[in-house]
Amino acid sequence: MSKIILNVIKPSVNNMAVRVFLRAAGLDFTEHDVYGQTRTPEYLAKAPSHLTPMIETADLPRGALWESCAIMQYLCNKHSLDQFYPKDPERRAMIDSAMFYLIGTFYPYLARATYPALHFPQYAGEVGYTDADHDTKEQARKAAADALAEPLEVFHTFYMAGKPFIGGDQPSIADIRLAATLEFLEAIDYPLPAWATTHTEAMEKTLGTAYSEPAADVRGYIAYVKAQRNEELTGIA
């Protein structure tokens, strides 16, 4: 079995999900912080997408794999981590659906709502990427923030449906992806519904330092950008 190299940018919740998973799963890996390096020829030779998180292992056909959900699915399949990704087709289908709904519907809203506050690059084609005036960009950002409530309620009523986790009594990879994603909402002081706060707290309690250590990097970055914003608003240099 080849050792896993995990390439990350620590303030990212996409990266946080895999960082939490690898620790919770107890897999042998080495973590590299590649901030500022993802456009280098060396990195692009491995991952022409220039994305993180990205794992490297000789077991993969091309030696590398990116996309957080794909990484977690692969490693669960590779190492028979059924506790995070059950083999039962129906239970697995719900976890897959929750992750795809998150990355396809929920996360695009969240990115539009939080990336301006986080000073993250905007996606091409988005209002935030254009030369539109501040008020127009803020209107678009607020519309995305307002749209978060609907998919959040879908997670609550459909995917969790009275259970403590999407995975049932124990966290699944979908729970890891959701909890990590919710961390970014602190950047805009989004009023999380009570169930979401309870879910995140339960994740941290259940997974312990496997969750809290990667979360500390995300939370630290959010605290930093919020402090900067407060200084700008109060005129303190």
Coordinates of C-alpha atoms in Angstrom, one line a residue:
M1 CA 0.0 0.0 0.0
S2 CA 1.4 3.4 -1.0
K3 CA 1.6 6.2 1.5
I4 CA -0.7 9.1 0.9
I5 CA 0.5 12.6 0.3
L6 CA -2.1 15.2 1.0
N7 CA -1.7 18.7 -0.6
V8 CA -3.8 21.4 1.0
I9 CA -4.5 25.1 1.5
K10 CA -5.4 25.3 5.1
P11 CA -8.0 28.1 5.3
S12 CA -10.3 26.2 2.8
V13 CA -13.3 24.2 4.0
N14 CA -13.0 22.0 0.9
N15 CA -9.5 21.1 2.1
M16 CA -10.7 20.9 5.7
A17 CA -13.1 18.0 4.8
V18 CA -10.3 15.7 3.6
R19 CA -8.0 16.8 6.4
V20 CA -10.7 15.8 8.9
F21 CA -11.4 12.6 7.2
L22 CA -7.9 11.3 6.9
R23 CA -7.3 12.0 10.6
A24 CA -10.6 10.5 11.7
A25 CA -10.0 7.4 9.5
G26 CA -6.5 6.9 11.0
L27 CA -4.9 6.6 7.6
D28 CA -1.1 7.1 7.2
F29 CA -0.5 10.3 5.3
T30 CA 1.8 13.3 5.0
E31 CA 0.3 16.7 4.7
H32 CA 1.9 19.5 2.5
D33 CA 0.7 23.1 2.6
V34 CA 0.9 24.2 -1.0
Y35 CA -0.4 27.8 -0.6
G36 CA 1.1 29.8 -3.5
Q37 CA 2.4 26.7 -5.2
T38 CA -0.6 25.3 -7.2
R39 CA 0.3 27.2 -10.4
T40 CA 3.9 26.1 -10.4
P41 CA 5.0 23.7 -13.2
E42 CA 5.8 21.0 -10.6
Y43 CA 2.3 21.1 -9.2
L44 CA 0.6 21.4 -12.6
A45 CA 2.5 18.3 -13.8
K46 CA 0.7 16.4 -11.1
A47 CA -2.7 18.2 -11.1
P48 CA -3.3 20.3 -14.2
S49 CA -6.6 21.4 -12.5
H50 CA -4.4 23.3 -10.0
L51 CA -6.9 22.3 -7.4
T52 CA -6.7 21.4 -3.7
P53 CA -7.2 19.2 -1.8
M54 CA -5.1 16.8 -3.9
I55 CA -3.8 13.4 -2.8
E56 CA -0.8 11.6 -4.4
T57 CA -0.4 7.9 -4.2
A58 CA 1.2 5.4 -6.6
D59 CA -1.9 3.3 -6.4
L60 CA -3.9 5.7 -8.5
P61 CA -3.7 5.4 -12.3
R62 CA -2.3 8.9 -12.7
G63 CA -0.8 9.2 -9.3
A64 CA -3.1 12.0 -8.1
L65 CA -6.7 12.7 -7.3
W66 CA -8.5 16.0 -6.5
E67 CA -12.1 16.9 -5.4
S68 CA -12.8 16.4 -1.7
C69 CA -15.8 14.1 -2.1
A70 CA -14.0 11.9 -4.7
I71 CA -11.0 11.6 -2.4
M72 CA -13.1 10.5 0.5
Q73 CA -15.1 8.0 -1.6
Y74 CA -11.9 6.5 -3.1
L75 CA -10.2 6.1 0.3
C76 CA -13.3 4.6 1.9
N77 CA -13.5 2.1 -1.0
K78 CA -9.8 1.4 -0.9
H79 CA -9.5 0.8 2.8
S80 CA -13.0 -0.6 3.5
L81 CA -14.0 2.3 5.7
D82 CA -17.7 1.2 5.9
Q83 CA -18.3 3.3 9.0
F84 CA -17.9 6.4 7.0
Y85 CA -19.3 5.2 3.7
P86 CA -21.5 2.1 4.1
K87 CA -21.6 -0.5 1.3
D88 CA -25.4 -0.9 1.5
P89 CA -26.5 0.6 -1.8
E90 CA -29.5 2.5 -0.3
R91 CA -27.5 4.1 2.6
R92 CA -24.7 4.9 0.2
A93 CA -27.0 6.5 -2.3
M94 CA -28.2 8.9 0.4
I95 CA -24.7 9.9 1.3
D96 CA -23.8 10.3 -2.3
S97 CA -26.9 12.4 -2.9
A98 CA -26.2 14.6 0.1
M99 CA -22.6 15.3 -1.1
F100 CA -23.6 16.0 -4.7
Y101 CA -26.4 18.3 -3.5
L102 CA -23.9 20.1 -1.4
I103 CA -21.3 20.7 -4.1
G104 CA -23.9 21.2 -6.8
T105 CA -26.4 23.4 -5.1
F106 CA -25.5 24.5 -1.6
Y107 CA -21.8 25.3 -2.1
P108 CA -22.2 27.6 -5.1
Y109 CA -24.6 29.8 -3.0
L110 CA -22.2 29.7 -0.1
A111 CA -19.2 30.6 -2.2
R112 CA -21.1 33.7 -3.6
A113 CA -22.2 34.7 -0.1
T114 CA -18.8 34.2 1.7
Y115 CA -15.9 34.5 -0.8
P116 CA -16.0 38.3 -0.9
A117 CA -15.7 38.5 2.9
L118 CA -13.0 35.8 2.9
H119 CA -11.0 37.6 0.1
F120 CA -11.1 34.4 -2.0
P121 CA -11.0 34.7 -5.8
Q122 CA -14.5 34.8 -7.4
Y123 CA -15.5 32.4 -10.1
A124 CA -15.5 33.6 -13.7
G125 CA -18.9 34.5 -14.9
E126 CA -20.0 35.6 -11.4
V127 CA -21.0 39.2 -10.6
G128 CA -18.2 39.3 -8.1
Y129 CA -15.6 38.5 -10.8
T130 CA -16.7 41.5 -12.9
D131 CA -16.0 45.3 -12.7
A132 CA -19.6 45.9 -11.4
D133 CA -19.9 48.5 -8.7
H134 CA -19.8 47.6 -5.0
D135 CA -23.5 47.9 -4.4
T136 CA -24.3 45.5 -7.3
K137 CA -21.8 43.0 -6.0
E138 CA -23.2 43.3 -2.5
Q139 CA -26.7 42.8 -3.8
A140 CA -25.7 39.6 -5.5
R141 CA -23.8 38.4 -2.4
K142 CA -26.8 39.1 -0.2
A143 CA -29.1 37.2 -2.6
A144 CA -26.9 34.2 -2.4
A145 CA -26.8 34.4 1.4
D146 CA -30.6 34.6 1.4
A147 CA -30.8 31.5 -0.8
L148 CA -28.8 29.4 1.7
A149 CA -31.9 28.7 3.9
E150 CA -33.6 26.4 1.4
P151 CA -30.9 23.9 0.9
L152 CA -30.0 24.0 4.6
E153 CA -33.6 23.0 5.4
V154 CA -33.3 20.1 2.8
F155 CA -30.3 18.7 4.7
H156 CA -32.3 19.0 7.9
T157 CA -35.6 17.5 6.8
F158 CA -34.6 15.1 4.1
Y159 CA -31.0 13.9 4.6
M160 CA -31.0 13.9 8.4
A161 CA -34.7 13.4 9.1
G162 CA -34.4 13.3 12.9
K163 CA -31.1 11.4 13.0
P164 CA -28.0 13.0 14.6
F165 CA -26.0 12.6 11.4
I166 CA -26.7 12.0 7.7
G167 CA -24.9 8.7 8.2
G168 CA -27.3 7.8 11.0
D169 CA -25.9 7.3 14.5
Q170 CA -22.3 8.0 13.3
P171 CA -20.8 10.6 11.0
S172 CA -20.4 9.8 7.4
I173 CA -18.2 11.4 4.8
A174 CA -21.3 13.5 3.9
D175 CA -21.4 14.8 7.4
I176 CA -17.7 15.7 7.3
R177 CA -18.3 17.6 4.1
L178 CA -21.3 19.4 5.4
A179 CA -19.8 20.4 8.8
A180 CA -16.7 21.7 7.2
T181 CA -18.6 23.7 4.7
L182 CA -20.8 25.3 7.4
E183 CA -17.6 26.7 9.0
F184 CA -17.4 29.4 6.3
L185 CA -20.7 30.9 7.3
E186 CA -19.1 32.5 10.4
A187 CA -17.3 34.9 7.9
I188 CA -20.6 36.6 7.3
D189 CA -22.2 36.0 10.8
Y190 CA -24.8 33.9 9.2
P191 CA -27.5 32.8 11.7
L192 CA -27.2 29.1 11.5
P193 CA -30.4 27.2 12.4
A194 CA -30.2 25.4 15.8
W195 CA -30.0 21.9 14.2
A196 CA -26.9 22.9 12.1
T197 CA -25.1 24.2 15.2
T198 CA -26.0 21.0 17.0
H199 CA -24.7 19.0 14.1
T200 CA -21.4 20.8 13.9
E201 CA -20.9 20.5 17.7
A202 CA -21.7 16.8 17.6
M203 CA -19.2 16.3 14.8
E204 CA -16.4 18.0 16.8
K205 CA -17.3 16.1 19.9
T206 CA -17.5 12.7 18.1
L207 CA -14.3 13.2 16.0
G208 CA -12.3 15.1 18.6
T209 CA -9.0 16.5 17.5
A210 CA -9.5 15.0 14.0
Y211 CA -12.1 17.7 13.5
S212 CA -10.9 20.5 15.8
E213 CA -7.3 20.7 14.5
P214 CA -8.2 21.3 10.9
A215 CA -11.1 23.5 11.9
A216 CA -8.7 25.7 13.9
D217 CA -7.0 26.7 10.7
V218 CA -10.3 27.7 9.0
R219 CA -11.5 29.5 12.1
G220 CA -8.2 31.3 12.6
Y221 CA -8.3 32.6 9.0
I222 CA -11.9 33.7 9.4
A223 CA -11.0 35.6 12.6
Y224 CA -8.1 37.2 10.8
V225 CA -10.2 38.6 7.9
K226 CA -13.0 39.7 10.3
A227 CA -10.5 41.6 12.4
Q228 CA -9.1 43.2 9.3
R229 CA -12.7 44.2 8.2
N230 CA -13.4 45.7 11.7
E231 CA -10.2 47.8 11.5
E232 CA -11.2 49.1 8.1
L233 CA -14.7 50.0 9.4
T234 CA -13.4 51.8 12.5
G235 CA -10.5 53.4 10.7
I236 CA -7.8 51.8 12.9
A237 CA -4.6 51.1 11.0

